[in-house]
XYZ file of C-alpha atoms in Angstrom:
745
model
C -22.961 32.956 -13.480
C -21.502 30.404 -15.896
C -22.453 26.858 -16.337
C -20.290 24.802 -13.953
C -18.335 21.886 -15.394
C -18.930 20.100 -12.113
C -22.666 20.144 -13.117
C -21.871 17.259 -15.665
C -21.586 14.930 -12.596
C -24.270 12.718 -11.636
C -26.714 14.633 -9.588
C -27.920 12.956 -6.431
C -30.923 15.177 -5.515
C -31.447 17.498 -8.653
C -33.371 15.606 -11.314
C -35.328 13.338 -8.817
C -38.990 13.399 -7.991
C -38.937 14.194 -4.215
C -42.078 14.775 -2.163
C -43.591 18.124 -2.491
C -43.008 20.210 0.718
C -46.542 21.892 0.559
C -48.322 18.758 -0.474
C -49.892 17.649 2.785
C -50.881 21.077 3.802
C -52.785 21.477 0.498
C -54.586 18.277 0.328
C -55.692 18.380 3.839
C -56.926 22.024 3.851
C -54.228 23.255 6.177
C -52.572 25.600 3.788
C -53.704 29.326 4.385
C -54.628 31.176 1.261
C -55.324 34.747 0.919
C -58.999 34.537 1.923
C -58.150 32.452 4.957
C -56.381 35.218 6.916
C -58.310 36.865 9.656
C -57.895 39.119 12.767
C -59.647 40.091 15.895
C -61.953 42.977 15.135
C -61.563 42.579 11.360
C -63.890 44.468 9.083
C -65.101 43.489 5.712
C -64.401 45.649 2.576
C -66.523 45.880 -0.509
C -65.916 47.774 -3.632
C -68.492 49.645 -5.891
C -67.661 49.402 -9.544
C -68.748 51.481 -12.654
C -71.553 50.133 -14.733
C -70.261 52.050 -17.776
C -67.445 51.446 -20.043
C -66.397 54.952 -20.259
C -67.803 57.908 -18.187
C -66.815 61.017 -16.385
C -67.498 61.082 -12.725
C -69.783 64.003 -11.977
C -69.982 63.462 -8.360
C -70.105 60.753 -5.646
C -72.361 60.952 -2.544
C -71.343 58.681 0.100
C -73.428 60.035 2.978
C -76.102 57.432 3.045
C -73.462 54.603 3.158
C -71.476 56.343 5.895
C -74.794 56.753 8.049
C -75.608 52.876 7.848
C -75.094 51.188 11.143
C -72.121 49.030 11.087
C -70.159 51.030 8.361
C -66.818 52.206 9.803
C -65.159 53.716 6.498
C -65.789 54.793 3.025
C -63.083 55.694 0.566
C -63.043 57.153 -2.989
C -60.108 58.196 -5.242
C -59.711 61.200 -3.239
C -58.405 59.292 -0.345
C -55.415 57.929 -2.253
C -52.273 59.893 -3.044
C -51.565 60.996 -6.654
C -48.111 59.702 -7.398
C -45.983 61.760 -9.857
C -44.714 58.532 -11.497
C -46.818 57.448 -14.294
C -46.716 53.825 -13.459
C -47.835 54.356 -9.828
C -50.352 56.879 -10.784
C -51.992 54.253 -13.006
C -52.007 51.923 -10.111
C -53.781 54.489 -8.201
C -56.599 55.250 -10.662
C -57.064 51.635 -11.376
C -57.600 50.892 -7.639
C -60.016 53.789 -7.375
C -61.111 56.067 -10.261
C -60.779 59.785 -9.910
C -62.252 61.859 -12.703
C -63.173 59.156 -15.219
C -64.125 55.365 -15.231
C -62.339 53.832 -18.164
C -64.044 50.304 -18.459
C -66.983 48.164 -17.120
C -65.999 47.243 -13.645
C -63.701 50.056 -12.821
C -63.534 50.725 -8.990
C -65.226 53.822 -7.844
C -65.611 53.585 -4.027
C -65.145 51.110 -1.244
C -66.640 50.512 2.053
C -65.555 48.696 5.309
C -68.161 47.356 7.666
C -68.589 45.001 10.523
C -70.184 42.280 8.338
C -70.287 41.248 4.695
C -73.956 41.895 4.266
C -73.611 45.347 5.756
C -70.864 46.261 3.466
C -72.803 44.954 0.435
C -75.878 46.992 1.581
C -73.602 50.070 2.103
C -72.182 49.786 -1.526
C -75.792 50.173 -2.844
C -76.327 53.300 -1.034
C -73.546 55.161 -2.686
C -74.802 57.425 -5.287
C -72.491 58.201 -8.413
C -73.533 60.662 -11.047
C -71.994 59.630 -14.311
C -71.804 61.571 -17.457
C -71.380 58.640 -20.116
C -68.859 59.122 -22.739
C -68.293 57.264 -26.158
C -66.263 54.018 -25.789
C -64.124 51.758 -27.824
C -63.218 48.080 -27.138
C -61.838 46.912 -30.426
C -58.063 47.518 -31.004
C -58.499 48.256 -34.707
C -61.412 50.673 -34.114
C -59.285 52.317 -31.345
C -56.517 53.102 -33.651
C -58.597 55.157 -36.037
C -58.177 58.971 -35.948
C -61.766 59.667 -35.025
C -61.971 56.858 -32.179
C -63.110 57.856 -28.753
C -60.001 58.894 -26.670
C -59.550 56.701 -23.545
C -56.693 58.697 -22.098
C -55.066 61.860 -23.458
C -51.224 62.503 -23.631
C -50.031 58.944 -22.897
C -48.204 58.140 -26.247
C -44.483 57.630 -25.983
C -41.961 59.475 -28.406
C -41.757 56.582 -30.537
C -45.255 56.801 -31.818
C -45.455 58.755 -35.232
C -47.372 62.005 -35.115
C -51.024 62.330 -36.440
C -52.034 58.829 -34.956
C -54.980 58.300 -32.548
C -54.209 59.326 -29.085
C -55.076 55.834 -28.033
C -51.936 54.505 -29.662
C -49.257 54.645 -26.929
C -46.426 52.346 -28.031
C -44.631 51.580 -31.312
C -41.752 49.182 -31.765
C -39.742 47.625 -34.603
C -37.479 44.841 -34.937
C -35.580 43.097 -37.733
C -32.663 43.019 -40.270
C -32.107 42.386 -43.904
C -33.541 43.351 -47.236
C -37.439 42.538 -47.290
C -37.880 43.362 -50.962
C -35.078 41.227 -52.178
C -36.220 38.392 -49.928
C -39.747 38.344 -51.139
C -38.479 38.585 -54.704
C -36.722 35.294 -54.233
C -39.866 33.398 -52.947
C -41.769 30.974 -55.171
C -45.003 31.485 -52.820
C -45.958 34.433 -50.738
C -48.905 34.199 -48.208
C -50.201 37.148 -46.569
C -52.995 36.849 -44.066
C -54.769 38.888 -41.196
C -55.566 37.475 -37.885
C -57.488 38.282 -34.593
C -57.430 36.967 -31.197
C -59.758 37.664 -28.374
C -58.530 38.465 -24.766
C -58.436 35.765 -22.260
C -58.194 35.381 -18.458
C -55.590 33.690 -16.531
C -58.447 31.630 -15.087
C -56.874 31.017 -11.526
C -59.112 29.364 -8.982
C -58.369 31.659 -6.030
C -59.661 35.222 -6.428
C -57.549 38.094 -5.242
C -57.738 38.337 -1.405
C -55.999 40.392 1.279
C -56.236 41.643 4.847
C -54.733 44.939 5.628
C -53.926 47.106 8.666
C -52.669 50.717 8.674
C -52.432 52.386 11.900
C -52.248 56.181 12.703
C -48.481 55.992 13.006
C -48.309 55.154 9.311
C -47.157 51.612 9.780
C -49.048 48.902 8.023
C -49.211 45.165 7.326
C -50.713 43.342 4.480
C -51.413 39.552 3.966
C -52.196 38.849 0.464
C -52.076 36.354 -2.449
C -49.544 37.609 -4.889
C -46.641 37.001 -7.110
C -44.554 39.466 -5.626
C -44.764 41.035 -1.975
C -42.076 43.497 -2.643
C -44.010 44.868 -5.682
C -47.098 45.116 -3.632
C -45.138 47.145 -0.909
C -43.977 49.625 -3.645
C -47.319 50.089 -5.019
C -49.154 50.479 -1.734
C -46.473 52.813 -0.455
C -46.757 54.984 -3.576
C -50.671 54.990 -3.610
C -51.036 55.562 0.267
C -48.251 58.089 0.366
C -46.135 56.358 2.870
C -42.546 55.029 3.025
C -41.999 51.507 1.900
C -40.136 50.660 5.241
C -43.428 51.515 7.047
C -45.142 48.583 5.248
C -44.664 44.834 5.906
C -46.231 42.532 3.157
C -46.657 38.881 3.613
C -47.568 36.489 0.947
C -49.840 33.581 1.516
C -50.089 30.538 -0.295
C -51.376 31.232 -3.823
C -54.146 29.326 -5.759
C -52.906 30.171 -9.062
C -51.412 33.271 -10.718
C -49.993 32.677 -14.161
C -48.931 36.283 -14.248
C -52.443 37.688 -13.232
C -51.161 38.261 -9.759
C -48.168 40.530 -10.637
C -50.226 43.780 -9.950
C -52.351 45.282 -7.194
C -55.973 45.773 -7.327
C -57.410 45.675 -3.594
C -54.379 46.011 -1.243
C -54.105 49.714 -1.448
C -57.970 50.061 -1.038
C -57.757 47.817 2.065
C -55.194 49.911 3.612
C -57.036 53.126 2.832
C -60.186 51.746 4.518
C -58.082 50.480 7.520
C -56.497 53.867 7.900
C -59.807 55.519 8.268
C -61.492 52.866 10.294
C -58.512 52.124 12.720
C -59.095 48.363 12.199
C -57.835 45.618 9.825
C -59.960 45.258 6.725
C -60.342 42.292 4.604
C -61.402 42.122 1.000
C -62.110 39.119 -1.227
C -62.998 39.670 -4.843
C -66.016 37.896 -6.305
C -65.410 36.077 -9.663
C -67.315 38.715 -11.500
C -65.022 41.261 -10.149
C -62.018 39.134 -10.945
C -63.058 38.822 -14.724
C -64.207 42.395 -14.983
C -61.342 44.249 -13.299
C -58.168 42.289 -12.602
C -56.914 42.324 -16.080
C -56.956 39.676 -18.846
C -54.252 39.090 -21.563
C -54.228 41.529 -24.686
C -56.585 41.227 -27.627
C -54.917 41.405 -30.876
C -55.230 42.117 -34.739
C -52.256 41.071 -36.895
C -51.041 40.919 -40.324
C -48.430 38.458 -41.468
C -46.630 38.052 -44.693
C -44.040 35.187 -45.360
C -42.266 34.126 -48.532
C -40.967 30.542 -49.204
C -39.045 28.777 -51.894
C -40.604 25.482 -53.236
C -37.998 23.546 -51.245
C -39.232 25.218 -48.041
C -36.655 27.920 -47.433
C -38.152 31.199 -45.955
C -36.916 34.044 -47.920
C -38.486 36.805 -46.068
C -41.055 37.535 -43.420
C -42.965 40.487 -41.997
C -45.421 40.987 -39.265
C -47.471 44.002 -38.068
C -49.014 43.404 -34.533
C -51.695 45.562 -32.990
C -52.344 44.845 -29.387
C -54.756 46.239 -26.973
C -53.460 46.586 -23.363
C -56.860 47.936 -22.056
C -57.299 51.393 -20.595
C -53.674 52.032 -19.864
C -50.312 51.941 -21.808
C -48.342 48.786 -21.695
C -45.298 47.430 -23.577
C -46.641 43.870 -24.188
C -46.556 44.232 -27.827
C -42.587 44.774 -27.593
C -42.275 41.232 -26.275
C -44.794 39.935 -28.842
C -42.941 41.439 -31.750
C -39.707 40.089 -30.470
C -41.006 36.603 -30.068
C -42.864 36.478 -33.455
C -40.079 35.121 -35.620
C -37.603 34.047 -32.987
C -37.714 30.380 -33.833
C -36.369 31.055 -37.528
C -33.009 31.751 -38.881
C -33.991 34.521 -41.557
C -32.063 36.660 -43.741
C -34.801 39.337 -44.147
C -37.341 39.839 -41.398
C -39.331 42.766 -39.792
C -41.919 42.988 -37.062
C -43.784 46.213 -36.271
C -45.783 46.540 -33.105
C -48.379 49.010 -31.869
C -50.285 49.107 -28.558
C -53.664 50.838 -28.409
C -55.730 51.741 -25.302
C -59.320 50.522 -25.235
C -62.106 50.604 -22.739
C -61.186 47.443 -21.143
C -59.578 46.432 -17.851
C -55.661 46.925 -17.665
C -53.886 44.106 -19.393
C -52.009 41.870 -17.079
C -49.356 39.132 -18.180
C -50.558 35.750 -18.754
C -47.609 33.302 -19.181
C -45.251 34.507 -21.886
C -47.159 37.783 -22.287
C -47.517 38.758 -25.986
C -45.714 35.573 -27.469
C -48.652 33.219 -27.925
C -50.620 35.451 -30.142
C -47.855 36.685 -32.342
C -46.415 33.095 -32.841
C -50.021 31.743 -33.468
C -50.154 34.034 -36.539
C -46.679 33.308 -37.766
C -46.844 29.527 -37.303
C -50.259 29.604 -39.013
C -48.874 31.121 -42.138
C -45.835 28.769 -42.130
C -48.232 25.916 -41.958
C -50.319 27.200 -44.731
C -47.222 27.641 -46.993
C -46.189 24.020 -46.221
C -49.835 22.926 -47.441
C -49.600 25.018 -50.548
C -46.170 23.760 -51.534
C -46.694 20.125 -50.452
C -43.913 20.096 -47.823
C -43.600 18.399 -44.624
C -44.183 21.019 -41.824
C -41.703 19.682 -39.391
C -39.001 19.344 -42.029
C -39.617 22.827 -43.070
C -39.026 23.975 -39.438
C -36.004 22.014 -39.291
C -34.590 23.585 -42.237
C -35.199 27.103 -41.145
C -34.616 26.625 -37.388
C -32.764 29.240 -35.256
C -29.608 27.549 -33.660
C -26.430 28.576 -32.038
C -24.991 31.459 -33.875
C -28.299 32.587 -35.461
C -28.831 36.343 -35.444
C -32.190 36.448 -34.104
C -35.092 38.305 -35.655
C -35.010 40.870 -32.581
C -31.332 41.409 -32.477
C -29.211 39.166 -30.115
C -27.157 36.147 -31.424
C -28.309 32.967 -29.899
C -26.059 30.819 -27.846
C -26.821 27.277 -27.023
C -30.479 26.603 -27.508
C -32.731 23.599 -27.870
C -34.931 24.190 -30.746
C -33.442 21.867 -33.290
C -33.306 19.066 -30.621
C -37.077 19.563 -29.809
C -37.901 19.405 -33.488
C -35.832 16.259 -34.030
C -37.471 14.777 -30.907
C -40.836 15.556 -32.220
C -40.043 13.966 -35.764
C -38.828 10.737 -34.008
C -41.763 10.518 -31.770
C -44.520 7.934 -32.850
C -47.162 10.748 -32.405
C -45.921 12.470 -35.630
C -46.484 9.477 -37.950
C -49.648 7.956 -36.218
C -52.559 7.513 -38.704
C -55.355 10.032 -38.694
C -58.999 9.276 -39.526
C -61.798 11.392 -41.480
C -62.269 14.869 -40.281
C -59.063 14.798 -38.361
C -55.854 16.956 -38.671
C -52.569 17.167 -37.237
C -50.845 20.564 -36.248
C -47.640 21.580 -34.881
C -45.932 24.730 -33.657
C -42.725 26.052 -32.433
C -42.768 28.133 -29.245
C -40.307 30.643 -27.770
C -39.788 32.809 -24.611
C -36.850 34.871 -23.478
C -36.793 33.961 -19.790
C -35.901 36.503 -17.095
C -33.259 36.809 -14.237
C -33.668 39.766 -12.227
C -33.088 41.034 -8.693
C -32.828 38.157 -6.064
C -31.743 37.811 -2.496
C -31.180 34.577 -0.673
C -30.140 33.652 2.922
C -29.222 30.113 3.756
C -28.778 29.084 7.421
C -27.052 26.013 8.781
C -28.814 25.094 11.945
C -27.282 23.467 15.012
C -28.740 20.010 14.497
C -27.386 19.873 10.788
C -30.606 21.058 9.063
C -30.645 23.852 6.698
C -33.058 26.712 6.339
C -33.359 28.647 3.114
C -35.180 32.005 3.033
C -36.183 33.504 -0.304
C -38.362 36.141 -1.376
C -40.573 34.855 -4.270
C -43.976 33.421 -3.808
C -44.068 29.604 -4.738
C -46.492 29.447 -7.678
C -44.797 26.456 -9.575
C -42.958 24.297 -7.079
C -39.974 26.604 -6.359
C -39.740 25.620 -2.720
C -39.057 22.193 -3.851
C -36.594 23.001 -6.362
C -34.676 25.601 -4.340
C -34.459 23.032 -1.578
C -33.149 20.509 -4.124
C -30.382 22.712 -5.360
C -29.318 23.646 -1.759
C -29.276 19.944 -0.812
C -27.337 19.277 -3.913
C -24.762 21.758 -3.279
C -24.220 21.106 0.236
C -24.310 17.363 -0.124
C -27.131 16.663 2.378
C -30.543 14.789 1.931
C -33.362 16.823 0.573
C -35.434 16.343 3.716
C -32.712 18.283 5.718
C -33.647 21.472 3.853
C -36.666 23.618 4.290
C -37.244 26.625 2.213
C -39.584 29.482 3.414
C -40.963 32.680 1.706
C -39.977 35.752 3.560
C -41.963 38.918 4.036
C -40.672 42.197 2.972
C -39.043 43.165 6.350
C -37.137 39.962 6.631
C -35.206 39.806 3.344
C -33.642 42.021 0.813
C -35.551 42.965 -2.358
C -36.687 40.386 -4.662
C -38.352 40.910 -8.050
C -41.825 39.467 -8.621
C -42.428 35.742 -9.557
C -42.767 35.960 -13.251
C -41.080 35.310 -16.538
C -39.957 31.857 -15.436
C -37.309 33.569 -13.472
C -37.478 31.992 -10.044
C -35.871 28.421 -10.303
C -33.197 30.099 -12.537
C -32.508 33.296 -10.610
C -33.175 32.108 -7.007
C -31.583 28.858 -7.707
C -28.513 30.533 -8.718
C -28.385 32.666 -5.592
C -29.169 29.613 -3.273
C -26.150 27.775 -4.996
C -23.965 30.911 -4.271
C -25.382 31.176 -0.753
C -24.587 27.438 -0.219
C -21.075 27.894 -1.538
C -20.567 30.836 0.867
C -21.484 28.571 3.742
C -19.370 25.799 2.630
C -16.442 28.089 2.347
C -17.028 29.312 5.842
C -17.259 25.684 7.110
C -14.189 24.841 5.229
C -12.372 27.808 6.842
C -13.351 26.775 10.380
C -12.148 23.197 10.036
C -8.972 24.264 8.463
C -8.569 26.199 11.746
C -9.262 23.235 13.755
C -6.891 21.010 11.865
C -4.244 23.750 11.641
C -3.882 23.555 7.839
C -4.440 26.144 5.089
C -7.990 26.850 3.963
C -7.286 25.679 0.566
C -6.105 22.382 1.772
C -9.831 21.648 2.801
C -12.366 20.492 0.278
C -16.014 19.941 0.468
C -17.295 16.572 -0.909
C -20.352 14.406 -0.263
C -21.533 16.766 2.511
C -18.238 16.794 4.425
C -15.159 18.776 4.901
C -12.093 16.440 3.848
C -8.421 17.074 3.566
C -7.605 18.049 0.008
C -4.929 15.315 -0.297
C -2.361 13.286 1.660
C -0.303 16.476 2.150
C -3.134 18.020 4.176
C -3.117 15.118 6.696
C -5.172 12.118 7.502
C -7.980 13.999 9.365
C -11.211 12.147 9.246
C -14.090 13.816 7.322
C -16.408 16.017 9.307
C -20.104 16.268 8.018
C -22.083 19.280 7.924
C -23.949 18.114 10.924
C -20.780 17.587 12.944
C -19.665 20.972 11.990
C -23.033 22.577 12.822
C -22.990 21.038 16.167
C -19.781 22.813 17.277
C -20.460 26.183 15.385
C -20.898 27.910 18.691
C -17.204 26.993 19.733
C -15.841 27.856 16.214
C -17.194 31.400 15.568
C -20.832 31.293 15.890
C -23.801 30.723 13.463
C -22.965 29.432 9.956
C -24.810 31.263 7.030
C -24.318 32.030 3.432
C -26.065 34.848 1.532
C -26.131 35.992 -1.866
C -27.645 38.977 -3.633
C -27.647 39.268 -7.514
C -29.263 40.953 -10.505
C -29.177 37.625 -12.330
C -28.618 37.636 -16.122
C -27.988 34.704 -18.562
C -31.268 33.137 -18.012
C -31.244 31.437 -21.434
C -33.990 31.468 -23.917
C -36.382 28.513 -24.156
C -37.912 26.740 -27.026
C -40.707 24.144 -27.342
C -42.579 22.170 -30.019
C -46.032 21.054 -29.631
C -47.941 18.340 -31.647
C -51.713 18.364 -31.555
C -54.333 16.063 -33.231
C -57.834 17.175 -33.658
C -61.258 15.815 -34.873
C -63.892 18.392 -36.102
C -67.493 17.655 -36.279
C -68.790 18.819 -39.673
C -72.301 19.140 -38.510
C -71.665 21.263 -35.359
C -68.245 22.643 -35.703
C -67.239 21.164 -32.365
C -63.569 20.327 -31.913
C -62.157 17.304 -29.949
C -58.509 17.277 -28.932
C -57.522 13.514 -29.739
C -53.729 13.656 -28.776
C -51.350 16.171 -27.618
C -47.569 15.985 -27.015
C -45.192 18.683 -25.569
C -41.447 18.708 -26.242
C -39.393 21.282 -24.535
C -35.911 22.078 -23.527
C -35.737 22.787 -19.881
C -31.890 23.045 -19.472
C -31.965 20.864 -16.510
C -35.266 19.509 -15.008
C -34.618 20.070 -11.221
C -37.855 18.382 -10.365
C -39.289 16.499 -13.393
C -42.686 16.445 -11.831
C -43.078 20.062 -11.634
C -41.538 20.539 -15.134
C -44.177 18.016 -16.478
C -46.856 19.912 -14.655
C -45.832 23.230 -16.361
C -45.617 21.830 -19.694
C -49.050 20.059 -19.427
C -50.494 23.264 -17.700
C -49.547 25.611 -20.410
C -50.895 23.170 -23.090
C -54.261 23.044 -21.259
C -54.525 26.925 -21.024
C -53.672 27.131 -24.664
C -56.308 24.739 -25.590
C -58.783 26.826 -23.800
C -57.550 29.897 -25.454
C -57.658 28.420 -28.896
C -61.140 26.747 -28.698
C -63.415 28.487 -26.196
C -61.957 31.335 -23.922
C -62.820 34.960 -24.904
C -63.848 38.118 -23.459
C -67.219 39.140 -24.936
C -68.228 42.629 -25.062
C -71.660 44.035 -25.974
C -72.375 47.134 -28.037
C -72.597 49.083 -24.576
C -68.981 48.112 -23.796
C -69.841 45.856 -20.930
C -68.609 42.540 -20.360
C -71.085 39.848 -21.258
C -69.637 36.702 -19.736
C -68.176 37.738 -16.251
C -68.366 34.175 -14.813
C -67.137 30.609 -15.242
C -70.620 29.526 -16.470
C -70.192 31.722 -19.476
C -66.455 32.049 -19.639
C -65.542 28.545 -20.504
C -62.282 27.179 -19.438
C -61.347 23.585 -20.272
C -62.281 20.750 -17.790
C -61.077 17.291 -17.634
C -63.485 15.780 -20.022
C -62.365 18.213 -22.682
C -58.791 17.019 -22.554
C -56.768 14.044 -23.459
C -53.607 12.879 -21.656
C -51.110 15.258 -22.439
C -47.728 13.667 -23.095
C -44.452 15.376 -22.257
C -40.879 15.081 -23.592
C -38.222 16.861 -21.624
C -35.017 17.701 -23.352
C -32.018 19.016 -21.364
C -29.681 21.389 -23.256
C -27.738 23.052 -20.607
C -28.145 26.826 -20.105
C -24.726 28.280 -20.190
C -25.684 30.973 -17.803
C -26.536 28.768 -14.728
C -24.129 26.539 -12.867
C -26.504 23.494 -13.091
C -27.711 24.388 -16.635
C -31.233 25.430 -15.592
C -33.635 27.288 -18.005
C -37.052 28.569 -16.850
C -39.985 26.384 -18.160
C -43.158 27.987 -17.001
C -43.730 30.418 -19.869
C -42.966 28.483 -23.080
C -45.714 25.741 -22.791
C -48.619 28.289 -23.426
C -46.933 29.755 -26.577
C -47.163 26.903 -29.166
C -50.750 25.608 -28.399
C -52.742 28.326 -30.190
C -51.013 27.658 -33.457
C -50.589 23.976 -33.195
C -54.355 23.583 -32.431
C -55.398 26.081 -35.157
C -53.133 24.262 -37.699
C -54.625 20.841 -36.721
C -58.227 22.393 -36.852
C -57.567 24.106 -40.150
C -56.326 20.731 -41.821
C -59.254 18.848 -40.303
C -61.888 21.445 -41.290
C -60.289 22.081 -44.852
C -60.439 25.751 -44.139
C -57.806 28.145 -42.727
C -59.053 29.592 -39.567
C -57.611 33.159 -38.676
C -59.643 34.173 -35.438
C -59.497 32.668 -32.070
C -61.190 31.094 -30.300
C -62.336 28.784 -32.890
C -65.545 28.071 -31.209
C -68.197 25.782 -32.797
C -70.382 28.629 -34.310
C -67.317 30.289 -35.758
C -65.904 27.143 -37.281
C -69.122 25.871 -38.428
C -69.578 29.323 -40.225
C -66.086 28.925 -41.979
C -66.811 25.456 -43.010
C -70.182 26.255 -44.500
C -69.157 29.537 -46.204
């Protein structure tokens, strides 16, 4: 749906900072999250998990657990279906292992009991006989021909013959003559980089309550980023039809991509089917970190050539990502994003995914992009240092813009990279003085943004209020932004509109909340639904006024004659039309279903100042500024929050956060005491600068904003730290011991 010229008007609702519709419930504790749901006769579920990184399951003896008083059901992988589809099959064996356990924390069996303590006791009574197998947790080691094989026969046809069976995905993007490009360069730098896996770090652990009767009908209440996805996965894993299941999403205490899959819902349903009662499962933090899926770990090689005046002549990257114990395609997105910020004549990116004995990788805001862009932007910064060039001017010289053939294939339309770079250059932060042991870094960031399948229903109530029903859980303020766009289009006050999230039986299919798609795609569908309702209201008023339908226009929330020739009828407001709806044809509603495209790519630029303690290697973030093109900031508070939140998560990723595995393949830091996320005292005030370059694919010019902010921090911080410490850092996180070792040689 193309950008609407009318959107150049002065918006009355969109762009303001209205009150959050969920604010009062959340600060008063009234909001119901996944763990808050309960039912009469409810049982408590608990899951037994593997203590081994890789092992064959010889036998499982559940008899002692089943005999324990208060235990109502015990299930293993044998109680789940074996879907033919590989994606659903992976979900099934990840929920409950069958023949092998593939990582430390892999679920093996589950119990449902009348109390939490009995369930915990019962888990300890289950006896599992394991035959321990060799394991591999490092991506480079996993790609060696003699590496332990995590799963056999999972490679796609694109993977060349003769490689380790752990290598499942191969991709390649680019254009131009690399040899000729590198020959033109005055300076070439080639470096290797490594990044550790990090977790999304949401505060609320996965939780659900499920009920599945003997008639095959079931219900699930859960915290998720996509109730329709949960329905599909549960139906496949339980062997029931999707129409038999109703999934209701609760309030969500953070997701960031980490709740775009299912881990416990099929297990709770299987237990409920056996026990005949509702079953509730709430994961512990240890389980969340061990089993719900962090982002990828990576190993990368980057080679870039540059002339002495700053022109990039050629660039090549090779990315090796580990998606855990299952195939995944995150490396495709990392490879496409790596050089997207640059207008290059010769570029190539090659990507590989390798399975390791780690939990299944789950998206974490712009999956794949932060790591690849970290490596690329680090080499660009080092070239600027070596050639004595201003790093911002170099990026402006090479920046992608409208008409650029991107490094991954498409030609860009209207994009905001140059505008964000110019805003960063003009900002006081860029020229502020630095002290001893301090450094300034910057990085560009990129994300594709998604559209996808979306369904919205908009209802005009008799009292003139408006109800919007959409199918995407609100993880970033979408209820406010959707209500604002509905109010804007209808010409009514924001407080007259209420948006609710439907369960899977109340609305048509919607894709999951991911990829910064919701404000774009659901907003687009909401605008179209509002326009459908407006068309119907104008039709009815035309009939009352006895004039042609096209002689009635909608303006400022009212139906009006289009001009003098249409008569002198007084305007009729939405509320007045709603009040007589029963006499003019019945309820008034608008609906829209769409597989939205045209989401419009997103660019951002981050500036970061750091100070490094030369005696301890500790890094302090002194100042941080985020510049990003939002297309149109529907609710600036939420947009700023997304920009700040992504920066904070990137700071943790760059400096402290990492999955640490021992030689036995077991996770060593499965808790927030040892897995250290940033706290308020670690952070400065994060400044934000919103730019608005309209997205041609949305009637209001909206672009998604949630993914891009996590992309630049890794490189911006690494560049600042490298300059402050006087040594180029090539491994994340840059923890004090690692940084001190690099500084002292």
